[in-house]
CSV table of C-alpha atoms and ligand atoms in Angstrom, one decimal:
chain,number,residue,atom,x,y,z
A,1186,UNK,CA,157.4,97.7,114.3
A,1187,UNK,CA,161.2,97.8,115.0
A,1188,UNK,CA,162.6,94.3,114.5
A,1189,UNK,CA,166.3,94.1,115.1
A,1190,UNK,CA,168.4,93.4,112.0
A,1191,UNK,CA,169.4,89.7,111.7
A,1192,UNK,CA,172.8,88.9,113.1
A,1193,UNK,CA,174.8,88.0,110.0
A,1194,UNK,CA,177.6,86.2,111.9
A,1195,UNK,CA,174.9,84.1,113.6
A,1196,UNK,CA,173.3,83.3,110.3
A,1197,UNK,CA,176.5,82.3,108.6
A,1198,UNK,CA,177.5,79.8,111.3
A,1199,UNK,CA,177.6,76.7,109.2
A,1200,UNK,CA,174.9,74.1,109.8
A,1201,UNK,CA,172.8,76.4,111.9
A,1202,UNK,CA,171.6,78.8,109.2
A,1203,UNK,CA,168.3,77.1,108.3
A,1204,UNK,CA,167.4,76.4,111.8
A,1205,UNK,CA,168.0,80.1,112.8
A,1206,UNK,CA,165.9,81.3,110.0
A,1207,UNK,CA,163.0,79.1,111.0
A,1208,UNK,CA,163.3,80.3,114.6
A,1209,UNK,CA,163.3,83.9,113.5
A,1210,UNK,CA,160.3,83.4,111.3
A,1211,UNK,CA,158.5,81.6,114.1
A,1212,UNK,CA,159.2,84.5,116.4
A,1213,UNK,CA,157.9,87.0,113.8
A,1214,UNK,CA,154.8,84.9,113.3
A,1215,UNK,CA,154.0,85.1,117.0
A,1216,UNK,CA,154.5,88.8,116.9
A,1217,UNK,CA,152.2,89.0,114.0
A,1218,UNK,CA,149.5,87.0,115.9
A,1219,UNK,CA,149.8,89.4,118.8
A,1220,UNK,CA,149.7,92.4,116.5
A,1221,UNK,CA,146.6,91.1,114.7
A,1222,UNK,CA,144.7,90.8,118.1
A,1223,UNK,CA,144.9,94.6,118.4
A,1224,UNK,CA,143.7,95.3,114.8
A,1225,UNK,CA,140.3,96.9,114.8
A,1226,UNK,CA,139.6,97.8,111.1
A,1227,UNK,CA,140.8,97.6,107.5
A,1228,UNK,CA,143.2,100.6,108.1
A,1229,UNK,CA,145.0,98.9,111.0
A,1230,UNK,CA,145.2,95.7,109.0
A,1231,UNK,CA,146.8,97.5,106.1
A,1232,UNK,CA,149.5,98.9,108.3
A,1233,UNK,CA,150.2,95.5,110.0
A,1234,UNK,CA,150.4,93.9,106.6
A,1235,UNK,CA,153.0,96.5,105.5
A,1236,UNK,CA,155.0,96.0,108.8
A,1237,UNK,CA,155.2,92.2,108.4
A,1238,UNK,CA,155.2,91.7,104.6
A,1239,UNK,CA,156.2,95.0,103.1
A,1240,UNK,CA,159.6,95.9,101.6
A,1241,UNK,CA,160.9,97.1,104.9
A,1242,UNK,CA,159.5,94.2,106.9
A,1243,UNK,CA,162.0,92.0,108.7
A,1244,UNK,CA,161.2,88.9,106.6
A,1245,UNK,CA,162.1,90.9,103.4
A,1246,UNK,CA,165.3,92.0,105.0
A,1247,UNK,CA,166.3,88.5,106.0
A,1248,UNK,CA,165.6,87.4,102.4
A,1249,UNK,CA,168.3,89.8,101.1
A,1250,UNK,CA,170.9,87.7,102.9
A,1251,UNK,CA,170.3,84.6,100.8
A,1252,UNK,CA,172.9,85.7,98.3
A,1253,UNK,CA,175.6,85.5,101.0
A,1254,UNK,CA,174.8,81.9,101.9
A,1255,UNK,CA,176.7,78.9,100.6
A,1256,UNK,CA,175.0,77.4,97.5
A,1257,UNK,CA,173.7,74.3,99.2
A,1258,UNK,CA,171.9,76.2,101.9
A,1259,UNK,CA,170.0,78.5,99.7
A,1260,UNK,CA,167.1,76.2,98.8
A,1261,UNK,CA,166.2,75.5,102.4
A,1262,UNK,CA,166.6,79.2,103.3
A,1263,UNK,CA,164.3,80.3,100.4
A,1264,UNK,CA,161.8,77.7,101.2
A,1265,UNK,CA,161.6,78.7,104.9
A,1266,UNK,CA,161.1,82.4,103.9
A,1267,UNK,CA,158.4,81.6,101.3
A,1268,UNK,CA,156.5,79.3,103.6
A,1269,UNK,CA,156.7,82.0,106.3
A,1270,UNK,CA,155.4,84.7,104.0
A,1271,UNK,CA,152.5,82.3,103.0
A,1272,UNK,CA,151.5,81.8,106.6
A,1273,UNK,CA,151.7,85.5,107.3
A,1274,UNK,CA,149.4,86.2,104.4
A,1275,UNK,CA,146.9,83.6,105.5
A,1276,UNK,CA,146.8,85.1,109.0
A,1277,UNK,CA,146.2,88.5,107.6
A,1278,UNK,CA,143.5,87.3,105.2
A,1279,UNK,CA,141.7,85.5,108.0
A,1280,UNK,CA,141.7,88.7,109.9
A,1281,UNK,CA,140.4,90.6,106.9
A,1282,UNK,CA,137.5,88.2,106.6
A,1283,UNK,CA,136.8,88.5,110.3
A,1284,UNK,CA,136.6,92.4,110.0
A,1285,UNK,CA,134.4,92.1,106.9
A,1286,UNK,CA,131.9,89.9,108.7
A,1287,UNK,CA,131.9,92.1,111.8
A,1288,UNK,CA,131.2,95.2,109.7
A,1289,UNK,CA,128.5,93.4,107.8
A,1290,UNK,CA,126.8,92.3,111.0
A,1291,UNK,CA,126.9,95.9,112.3
A,1292,UNK,CA,125.4,97.2,109.0
A,1293,UNK,CA,122.6,94.6,109.1
A,1294,UNK,CA,121.8,95.5,112.7
A,1295,UNK,CA,121.6,99.2,111.8
A,1296,UNK,CA,119.5,98.6,108.8
A,1297,UNK,CA,117.1,96.2,110.4
A,1298,UNK,CA,113.5,96.6,109.1
A,1299,UNK,CA,110.8,96.7,111.7
A,1300,UNK,CA,108.2,94.5,110.0
A,1301,UNK,CA,105.7,95.3,112.8
A,1302,UNK,CA,105.4,99.0,111.7
A,1303,UNK,CA,102.1,100.0,109.9
A,1304,UNK,CA,102.4,100.1,106.0
A,1305,UNK,CA,101.9,103.5,104.4
A,1306,UNK,CA,98.4,104.0,102.9
A,1307,UNK,CA,98.1,103.6,99.2
A,1308,UNK,CA,95.2,103.5,96.7
A,1309,UNK,CA,95.6,101.3,93.7
A,1310,UNK,CA,95.1,103.1,90.4
A,1311,UNK,CA,92.5,101.9,87.8
A,1312,UNK,CA,91.8,102.2,84.1
A,1313,UNK,CA,90.2,105.6,83.1
A,1314,UNK,CA,86.5,105.4,82.3
A,1315,UNK,CA,87.1,106.4,78.7
A,1316,UNK,CA,89.6,103.6,78.2
A,1317,UNK,CA,87.2,101.2,79.9
A,1318,UNK,CA,84.5,102.0,77.4
A,1319,UNK,CA,87.0,101.6,74.5
A,1320,UNK,CA,88.0,98.2,75.8
A,1321,UNK,CA,84.3,97.2,76.2
A,1322,UNK,CA,83.5,98.2,72.6
A,1323,UNK,CA,86.6,96.5,71.4
A,1324,UNK,CA,85.6,93.2,73.1
A,1325,UNK,CA,82.1,93.5,71.6
A,1326,UNK,CA,83.5,93.9,68.0
A,1327,UNK,CA,86.2,91.3,68.4
A,1328,UNK,CA,83.3,88.9,69.3
A,1329,UNK,CA,81.7,89.8,66.0
A,1330,UNK,CA,84.9,89.0,64.0
A,1331,UNK,CA,86.3,92.5,63.7
A,1332,UNK,CA,90.1,93.3,63.8
A,1333,UNK,CA,91.5,96.3,65.6
A,1334,UNK,CA,93.5,98.8,63.5
A,1335,UNK,CA,95.4,101.8,64.6
A,1336,UNK,CA,96.8,104.8,62.7
A,1337,UNK,CA,99.0,107.9,63.4
A,1338,UNK,CA,97.6,110.9,65.3
A,1339,UNK,CA,99.7,113.2,63.1
A,1340,UNK,CA,98.1,112.7,59.7
A,1341,UNK,CA,98.5,114.1,56.3
A,1342,UNK,CA,95.9,116.2,54.5
A,1343,UNK,CA,95.7,113.4,51.9
A,1344,UNK,CA,94.5,110.7,54.3
A,1345,UNK,CA,92.5,112.9,56.7
A,1346,UNK,CA,90.6,114.7,53.8
A,1347,UNK,CA,91.4,114.1,50.2
A,1348,UNK,CA,91.2,110.3,50.0
A,1349,UNK,CA,87.9,110.6,52.0
A,1350,UNK,CA,86.4,112.6,49.2
A,1351,UNK,CA,87.0,116.0,50.8
A,1352,UNK,CA,89.2,117.9,48.3
A,1353,UNK,CA,90.9,121.2,49.2
A,1354,UNK,CA,88.5,124.2,49.3
A,1355,UNK,CA,85.5,121.7,49.7
A,1356,UNK,CA,83.0,123.3,52.1
A,1357,UNK,CA,82.8,120.0,54.0
A,1358,UNK,CA,86.2,120.9,55.5
A,1359,UNK,CA,84.5,123.4,57.7
A,1360,UNK,CA,82.6,120.5,59.4
A,1361,UNK,CA,85.8,119.7,61.3
A,1362,UNK,CA,87.9,122.6,62.4
A,1363,UNK,CA,91.5,121.4,61.9
A,1364,UNK,CA,94.8,121.9,63.8
A,1365,UNK,CA,97.4,122.1,61.1
A,1366,UNK,CA,101.1,121.5,61.8
A,1367,UNK,CA,102.2,122.8,58.4
A,1368,UNK,CA,100.7,122.9,54.9
A,1369,UNK,CA,100.5,119.1,54.6
A,1370,UNK,CA,100.5,117.7,58.1
A,1371,UNK,CA,97.8,118.0,60.7
A,1372,UNK,CA,96.4,116.4,63.9
A,1373,UNK,CA,93.8,114.0,62.7
A,1374,UNK,CA,90.2,115.3,63.1
A,1375,UNK,CA,88.6,111.8,63.1
A,1376,UNK,CA,89.6,108.2,62.9
A,1377,UNK,CA,88.4,107.8,59.3
A,1378,UNK,CA,91.9,108.0,57.8
A,1379,UNK,CA,92.6,104.6,59.3
A,1380,UNK,CA,89.9,103.2,57.0
A,1381,UNK,CA,91.8,104.5,54.0
A,1382,UNK,CA,95.2,103.3,55.2
A,1383,UNK,CA,93.8,99.8,55.9
A,1384,UNK,CA,91.9,99.5,52.6
A,1385,UNK,CA,95.1,100.6,50.7
A,1386,UNK,CA,97.1,98.0,52.6
A,1387,UNK,CA,94.6,95.3,51.8
A,1388,UNK,CA,95.1,96.2,48.2
A,1389,UNK,CA,91.4,96.1,47.0
A,1390,UNK,CA,91.3,92.3,46.8
A,1391,UNK,CA,89.9,91.2,50.1
A,1392,UNK,CA,87.1,92.0,52.5
A,1393,UNK,CA,87.7,94.4,55.4
A,1394,UNK,CA,86.2,94.2,58.9
A,1395,UNK,CA,87.8,96.5,61.3
A,1396,UNK,CA,87.4,99.0,64.1
A,1397,UNK,CA,89.9,101.8,64.8
A,1398,UNK,CA,89.9,103.4,68.3
A,1399,UNK,CA,92.0,106.5,69.0
A,1400,UNK,CA,92.4,110.1,70.0
A,1401,UNK,CA,91.4,112.9,67.6
A,1402,UNK,CA,91.8,116.6,67.7
A,1403,UNK,CA,89.7,119.6,66.6
A,1404,UNK,CA,90.0,123.4,66.9
A,1405,UNK,CA,86.7,123.4,68.8
A,1406,UNK,CA,86.2,125.7,71.8
A,1407,UNK,CA,85.9,123.6,74.9
A,1408,UNK,CA,82.4,123.6,76.4
A,1409,UNK,CA,80.1,121.2,78.2
A,1410,UNK,CA,79.8,118.9,75.1
A,1411,UNK,CA,82.9,119.8,73.0
A,1412,UNK,CA,86.5,119.1,73.7
A,1413,UNK,CA,89.5,120.0,71.5
A,1414,UNK,CA,90.8,116.4,72.0
A,1415,UNK,CA,88.5,113.4,72.4
A,1416,UNK,CA,88.2,109.7,71.5
A,1417,UNK,CA,86.5,108.1,68.6
A,1418,UNK,CA,85.9,104.5,67.4
A,1419,UNK,CA,85.6,104.0,63.7
A,1420,UNK,CA,84.1,100.9,62.2
A,1421,UNK,CA,84.4,99.7,58.6
A,1422,UNK,CA,83.1,96.7,56.8
A,1423,UNK,CA,83.8,96.2,53.1
A,1424,UNK,CA,82.6,93.1,51.4
A,1425,UNK,CA,80.4,91.8,48.5
A,1426,UNK,CA,76.7,92.3,49.2
A,1427,UNK,CA,77.1,94.6,52.3
A,1428,UNK,CA,73.9,96.5,52.8
A,1429,UNK,CA,72.4,99.3,54.9
A,1430,UNK,CA,70.5,96.7,57.0
A,1431,UNK,CA,73.9,95.1,58.0
A,1432,UNK,CA,74.9,98.6,59.3
A,1433,UNK,CA,71.6,99.1,61.1
A,1434,UNK,CA,71.8,95.6,62.8
A,1435,UNK,CA,75.4,96.3,63.9
A,1436,UNK,CA,74.6,99.7,65.4
A,1437,UNK,CA,71.5,98.3,67.2
A,1438,UNK,CA,73.8,95.8,68.8
A,1439,UNK,CA,76.2,98.5,69.9
A,1440,UNK,CA,73.4,100.7,71.3
A,1441,UNK,CA,71.9,97.9,73.3
A,1442,UNK,CA,75.3,96.8,74.6
A,1443,UNK,CA,76.1,100.3,75.7
A,1444,UNK,CA,72.7,101.6,77.0
A,1445,UNK,CA,70.5,98.6,77.7
A,1446,UNK,CA,68.8,95.7,75.9
A,1447,UNK,CA,65.5,97.5,75.5
A,1448,UNK,CA,67.0,100.5,73.6
A,1449,UNK,CA,65.9,101.2,70.0
A,1450,UNK,CA,67.7,103.2,67.4
A,1451,UNK,CA,66.6,105.7,64.7
A,1452,UNK,CA,68.5,106.6,61.5
A,1453,UNK,CA,68.2,110.2,60.3
A,1454,UNK,CA,69.4,111.3,56.9
A,1455,UNK,CA,72.7,113.3,57.2
A,1456,UNK,CA,75.7,114.2,55.1
A,1457,UNK,CA,79.3,113.0,55.2
A,1458,UNK,CA,81.4,113.3,52.1
A,1459,UNK,CA,82.9,109.8,52.6
A,1460,UNK,CA,79.5,108.0,52.9
A,1461,UNK,CA,76.5,107.9,50.6
A,1462,UNK,CA,73.8,107.7,51.9
A,1463,UNK,CA,74.8,109.1,55.3
A,1464,UNK,CA,73.0,109.0,58.6
A,1465,UNK,CA,73.0,110.2,62.1
A,1466,UNK,CA,72.1,107.5,64.6
A,1467,UNK,CA,69.9,108.3,67.6
A,1468,UNK,CA,69.2,106.0,70.5
A,1469,UNK,CA,66.0,106.1,72.6
A,1470,UNK,CA,66.5,108.2,75.7
A,1471,UNK,CA,67.3,106.0,78.7
A,1472,UNK,CA,66.0,108.8,81.1
A,1473,UNK,CA,62.4,108.8,79.7
A,1474,UNK,CA,62.3,105.6,77.7
A,1475,UNK,CA,61.5,107.6,74.5
A,1476,UNK,CA,58.6,109.5,75.9
A,1477,UNK,CA,60.4,112.9,75.8
A,1478,UNK,CA,62.1,114.7,78.7
A,1479,UNK,CA,64.6,117.5,79.5
A,1480,UNK,CA,67.6,115.3,78.8
A,1481,UNK,CA,66.5,114.4,75.2
A,1482,UNK,CA,65.0,117.9,74.7
A,1483,UNK,CA,61.5,116.3,74.5
A,1484,UNK,CA,62.5,114.3,71.3
A,1485,UNK,CA,62.7,110.9,73.0
A,1486,UNK,CA,66.0,110.2,71.2
A,1487,UNK,CA,69.7,111.1,71.8
A,1488,UNK,CA,72.3,111.3,68.9
A,1489,UNK,CA,75.2,108.9,69.4
A,1490,UNK,CA,77.1,108.6,66.1
A,1491,UNK,CA,77.5,109.2,62.4
A,1492,UNK,CA,77.5,106.5,59.8
A,1493,UNK,CA,76.7,105.5,56.2
A,1494,UNK,CA,77.5,103.4,53.2
A,1495,UNK,CA,81.1,104.0,52.0
A,1496,UNK,CA,81.1,106.4,49.1
A,1497,UNK,CA,82.0,104.8,45.8
A,1498,UNK,CA,84.7,107.5,45.3
A,1499,UNK,CA,86.4,106.5,48.5
A,1500,UNK,CA,86.3,102.8,47.6
A,1501,UNK,CA,87.8,103.6,44.2
A,1502,UNK,CA,90.6,105.8,45.7
A,1503,UNK,CA,91.4,103.0,48.1
A,1504,UNK,CA,91.7,100.4,45.3
A,1505,UNK,CA,88.3,98.7,45.7
A,1506,UNK,CA,86.0,98.2,42.7
A,1507,UNK,CA,82.5,99.5,43.8
A,1508,UNK,CA,80.9,97.3,41.2
A,1509,UNK,CA,81.9,94.3,43.3
A,1510,UNK,CA,82.4,95.7,46.8
A,1511,UNK,CA,80.2,97.8,49.1
A,1512,UNK,CA,80.9,98.9,52.5
A,1513,UNK,CA,79.5,100.6,55.6
A,1514,UNK,CA,81.2,102.8,58.1
A,1515,UNK,CA,80.5,104.5,61.4
A,1516,UNK,CA,82.2,106.8,63.8
A,1517,UNK,CA,81.3,107.3,67.4
A,1518,UNK,CA,82.5,109.6,70.1
A,1519,UNK,CA,83.5,107.8,73.3
A,1520,UNK,CA,83.1,110.8,75.7
A,1521,UNK,CA,79.5,111.4,74.4
A,1522,UNK,CA,78.7,107.7,74.9
A,1523,UNK,CA,80.1,107.8,78.5
A,1524,UNK,CA,78.2,111.1,79.2
A,1525,UNK,CA,74.9,109.5,78.1
A,1526,UNK,CA,75.5,106.3,79.9
A,1527,UNK,CA,76.5,107.8,83.3
A,1528,UNK,CA,74.5,111.1,83.2
A,1529,UNK,CA,77.7,113.2,83.1
A,1530,UNK,CA,76.7,116.8,82.3
A,1531,UNK,CA,80.1,118.2,81.3
A,1532,UNK,CA,82.7,116.6,79.0
A,1533,UNK,CA,85.6,118.4,80.8
A,1534,UNK,CA,85.2,116.1,83.8
A,1535,UNK,CA,87.0,113.5,81.9
A,1536,UNK,CA,90.1,115.6,81.6
A,1537,UNK,CA,90.6,117.6,84.7
A,1538,UNK,CA,91.7,114.5,86.6
A,1539,UNK,CA,89.7,115.2,89.8
A,1540,UNK,CA,90.2,111.9,91.7
A,1541,UNK,CA,86.7,112.2,93.3
A,1542,UNK,CA,85.3,112.0,89.7
A,1543,UNK,CA,87.6,109.3,88.5
A,1544,UNK,CA,87.1,107.1,91.6
A,1545,UNK,CA,83.4,106.8,90.9
A,1546,UNK,CA,84.2,104.4,88.1
A,1547,UNK,CA,86.8,102.2,89.8
B,855,FA5,C1,83.0,112.1,62.1
B,855,FA5,O1,84.1,112.4,62.7
B,855,FA5,C2,83.0,111.1,61.1
B,855,FA5,N1,84.3,110.7,60.7
B,855,FA5,C3,82.2,109.9,61.6
B,855,FA5,C4,81.8,108.9,60.5
B,855,FA5,C5,82.6,107.8,60.3
B,855,FA5,C6,80.7,109.1,59.8
B,855,FA5,C7,82.3,107.0,59.3
B,855,FA5,C8,80.4,108.3,58.8
B,855,FA5,C9,81.2,107.2,58.5
B,855,FA5,P1,81.5,113.7,63.5
B,855,FA5,O2,82.3,115.0,63.3
B,855,FA5,O3,80.0,113.9,63.6
B,855,FA5,O4,81.9,112.6,62.4
B,855,FA5,O5,82.1,113.1,64.9
B,855,FA5,C10,81.7,111.8,65.3
B,855,FA5,C11,81.3,111.8,66.8
B,855,FA5,O6,82.4,112.4,67.5
B,855,FA5,C12,80.1,112.6,67.1
B,855,FA5,O7,78.9,111.9,67.0
B,855,FA5,C13,80.4,113.0,68.5
B,855,FA5,O8,80.0,111.9,69.4
B,855,FA5,C14,81.9,113.1,68.6
B,855,FA5,N2,82.4,114.5,68.6
B,855,FA5,C15,82.5,115.3,67.6
B,855,FA5,N3,83.0,116.5,67.9
B,855,FA5,C16,83.3,116.4,69.2
B,855,FA5,C17,84.0,117.2,70.2
B,855,FA5,N4,84.4,118.4,69.9
B,855,FA5,N5,84.1,116.8,71.5
B,855,FA5,C18,83.7,115.5,71.8
B,855,FA5,N6,83.1,114.7,70.9
B,855,FA5,C19,82.9,115.1,69.7
């Protein structure tokens, strides 16, 4: 904006200097007010600010003349200029705020949400049936005073086998086909190593009452009843005067909780290197009530887990004196329990993530 240069002679006329400066600034202020009316956006505003307050603005030019004024007139002159600049700035900032609000209003209008539109369909997720059964069994055992322990899925040969009384080259290693990572590390084939880790941590001096849920891995070929990865829950009680009948009572409670209050169990002699004696535990078939049918292969019973009294060698290796302490342990496969309970004929249903299957259990 071209503002004529101030008339020096006019400015220097004694006694009129300050008044003329005030008039000039007043005139400039009116010009600024007019200019601001035409300002549309931040760009325009920036330009107007440069015109009225920048280095080349008239007010800055007038300021340069202060040095030519008599000493006594300088303070009033400087004050007039500074107050003028202050008012210009305020006018410009007010305009800036006005633009900001207008832009915000526009943005809010554009982004307005139509709350009357239909919400998109969604189906809430749910806990997988395997984890639901794990939680159910955990609740049952917590109610009986057990603690929950967990251990690593990548285990060492020492904890998975050796400290469970399965030395290298022992034929019992063939019972669980193992996925090795290297010579020493492997994917745990069962949850029994957590027994050992917990007993060692307790240091042989106090009773143990734990369950250990978790994933385990085997080099099994997947078929209707075998998976290379499945879930187990291990149970371990070590105390003075622990007997086989404590084990039987505990497992009967589990069987009735899982399959119905009228179920019976049967213990069959078996072999595990870490328990002595060892048993396989069968539950009466829910399909035929123990009379014999296709599901239980006419036996009236279905196998659900392995168990036994903790082998003295295992107690000793874990720091417990077998003269004083005895223990029982059991290990059950969650998928097999779920299959029996819900009549699922193929273990692979649990892992293919077919929502039609999963939703049956929500
Ligand atoms: C064991 O793993 C022992 N550690 C259990 C045990 C613990 C015995 C403490 C004594 C004392 P076993 O290999 O039988 O045992 O496996 C236990 C359960 O896991 C089986 O009863 C079965 O329900 C389940 N299971 C075994 N292999 C598979 C598989 N490939 N797929 C799905 N479930 C399996």
